[in-house]
Coordinates of C-alpha atoms and ligand atoms in Angstrom, one line a residue:
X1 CA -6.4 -43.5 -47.1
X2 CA -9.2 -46.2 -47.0
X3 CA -8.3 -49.6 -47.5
X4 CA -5.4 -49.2 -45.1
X5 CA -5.0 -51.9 -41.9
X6 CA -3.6 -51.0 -39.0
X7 CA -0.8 -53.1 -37.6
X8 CA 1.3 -53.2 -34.8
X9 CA 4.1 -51.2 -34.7
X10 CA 3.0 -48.4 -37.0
X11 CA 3.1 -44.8 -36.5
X12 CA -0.2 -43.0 -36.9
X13 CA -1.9 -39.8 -35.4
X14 CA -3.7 -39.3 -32.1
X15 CA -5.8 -36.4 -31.5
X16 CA -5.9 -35.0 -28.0
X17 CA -8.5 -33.6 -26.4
X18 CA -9.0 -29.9 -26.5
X19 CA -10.3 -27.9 -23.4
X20 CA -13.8 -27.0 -24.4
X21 CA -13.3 -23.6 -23.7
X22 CA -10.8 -23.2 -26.6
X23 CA -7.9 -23.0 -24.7
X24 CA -5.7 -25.2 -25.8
X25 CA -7.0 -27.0 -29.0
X26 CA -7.2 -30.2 -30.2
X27 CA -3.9 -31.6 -31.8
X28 CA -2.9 -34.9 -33.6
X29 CA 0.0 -36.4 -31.9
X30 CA 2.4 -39.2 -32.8
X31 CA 1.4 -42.9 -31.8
X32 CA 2.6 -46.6 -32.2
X33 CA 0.1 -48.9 -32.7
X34 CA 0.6 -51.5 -29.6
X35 CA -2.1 -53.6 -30.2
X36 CA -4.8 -54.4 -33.0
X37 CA -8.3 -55.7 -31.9
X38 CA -9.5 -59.6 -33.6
X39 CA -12.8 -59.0 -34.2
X40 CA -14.5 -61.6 -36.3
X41 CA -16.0 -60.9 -39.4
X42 CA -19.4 -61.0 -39.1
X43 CA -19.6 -61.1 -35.6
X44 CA -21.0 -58.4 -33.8
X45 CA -17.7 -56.9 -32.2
X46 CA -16.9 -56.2 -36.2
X47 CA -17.3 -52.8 -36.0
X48 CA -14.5 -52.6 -33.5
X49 CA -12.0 -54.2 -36.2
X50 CA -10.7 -50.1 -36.4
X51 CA -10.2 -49.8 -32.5
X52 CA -6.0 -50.4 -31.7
X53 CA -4.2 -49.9 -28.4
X54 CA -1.6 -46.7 -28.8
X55 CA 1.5 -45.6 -27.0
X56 CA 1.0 -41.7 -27.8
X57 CA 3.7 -39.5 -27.6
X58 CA 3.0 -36.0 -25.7
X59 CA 5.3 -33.8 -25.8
X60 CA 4.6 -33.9 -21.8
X61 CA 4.9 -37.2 -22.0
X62 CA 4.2 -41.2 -23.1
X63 CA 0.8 -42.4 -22.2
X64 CA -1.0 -45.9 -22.9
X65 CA -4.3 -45.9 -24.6
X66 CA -6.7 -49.5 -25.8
X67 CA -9.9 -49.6 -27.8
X68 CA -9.1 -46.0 -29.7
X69 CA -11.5 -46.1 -32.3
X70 CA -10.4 -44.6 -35.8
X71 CA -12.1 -41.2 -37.2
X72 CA -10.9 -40.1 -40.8
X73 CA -12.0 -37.3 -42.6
X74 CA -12.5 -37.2 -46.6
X75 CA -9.5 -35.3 -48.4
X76 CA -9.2 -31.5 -47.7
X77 CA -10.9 -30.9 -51.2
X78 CA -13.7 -33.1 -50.7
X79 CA -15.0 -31.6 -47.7
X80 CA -18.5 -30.0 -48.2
X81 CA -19.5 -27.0 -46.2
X82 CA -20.8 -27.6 -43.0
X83 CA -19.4 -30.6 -42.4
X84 CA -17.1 -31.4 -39.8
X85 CA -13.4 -30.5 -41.1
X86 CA -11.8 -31.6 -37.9
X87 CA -11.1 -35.3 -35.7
X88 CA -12.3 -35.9 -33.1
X89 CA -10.7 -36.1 -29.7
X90 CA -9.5 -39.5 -28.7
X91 CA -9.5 -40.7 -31.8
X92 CA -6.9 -41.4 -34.6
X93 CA -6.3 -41.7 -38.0
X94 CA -3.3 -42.1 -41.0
X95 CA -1.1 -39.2 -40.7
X96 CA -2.1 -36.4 -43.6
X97 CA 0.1 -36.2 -46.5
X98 CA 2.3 -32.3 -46.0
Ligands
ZN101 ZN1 -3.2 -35.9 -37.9

């Protein structure tokens, strides 16, 4: 979902870290946006444009993250072999159509 700006108040995912021994994996997790970065265009901070603050919501609990960048992946059908097929940790993205 391209094209897509992320304002405050909206409801996107957060992916948590996994443990890198496979334990428990890496999960998307629901999180209001609590701040969007102003990045001029043009400037040199523009690549941070994608980076919001998020309240995520753990199951465990509510924790406060700022400068999350974004990480999407192409559509499930346009993924090509080899390439990565899963976010990041620490990232987020526009929750997947179920
Ligand atoms: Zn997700």
């Amino acid at each position: 979902v391209t094209g897509q700006k992320p304002s405050v108040g909206r409801i996107v995912h957060y992916v948590s870290y996994g443990t890198p021994g496979g334990e428990y994996p890496s999960v998307c997790r629901a999180a209001i946006i609590t701040e969007v970065g102003q990045f001029e265009p043009g400037s040199h901070e523009e690549h941070r444009a994608a980076e919001v603050g998020l309240c995520v919501l753990n199951p465990e609990g509510i924790f406060l993250n700022r400068g999350v960048r974004q990480d999407e992946l192409p559509p499930p059908d346009r993924i090509v072999a080899g390439e990565r097929s899963e976010h990041r940790g620490g990232t987020w993205h526009w929750p997947e159509r179920t």
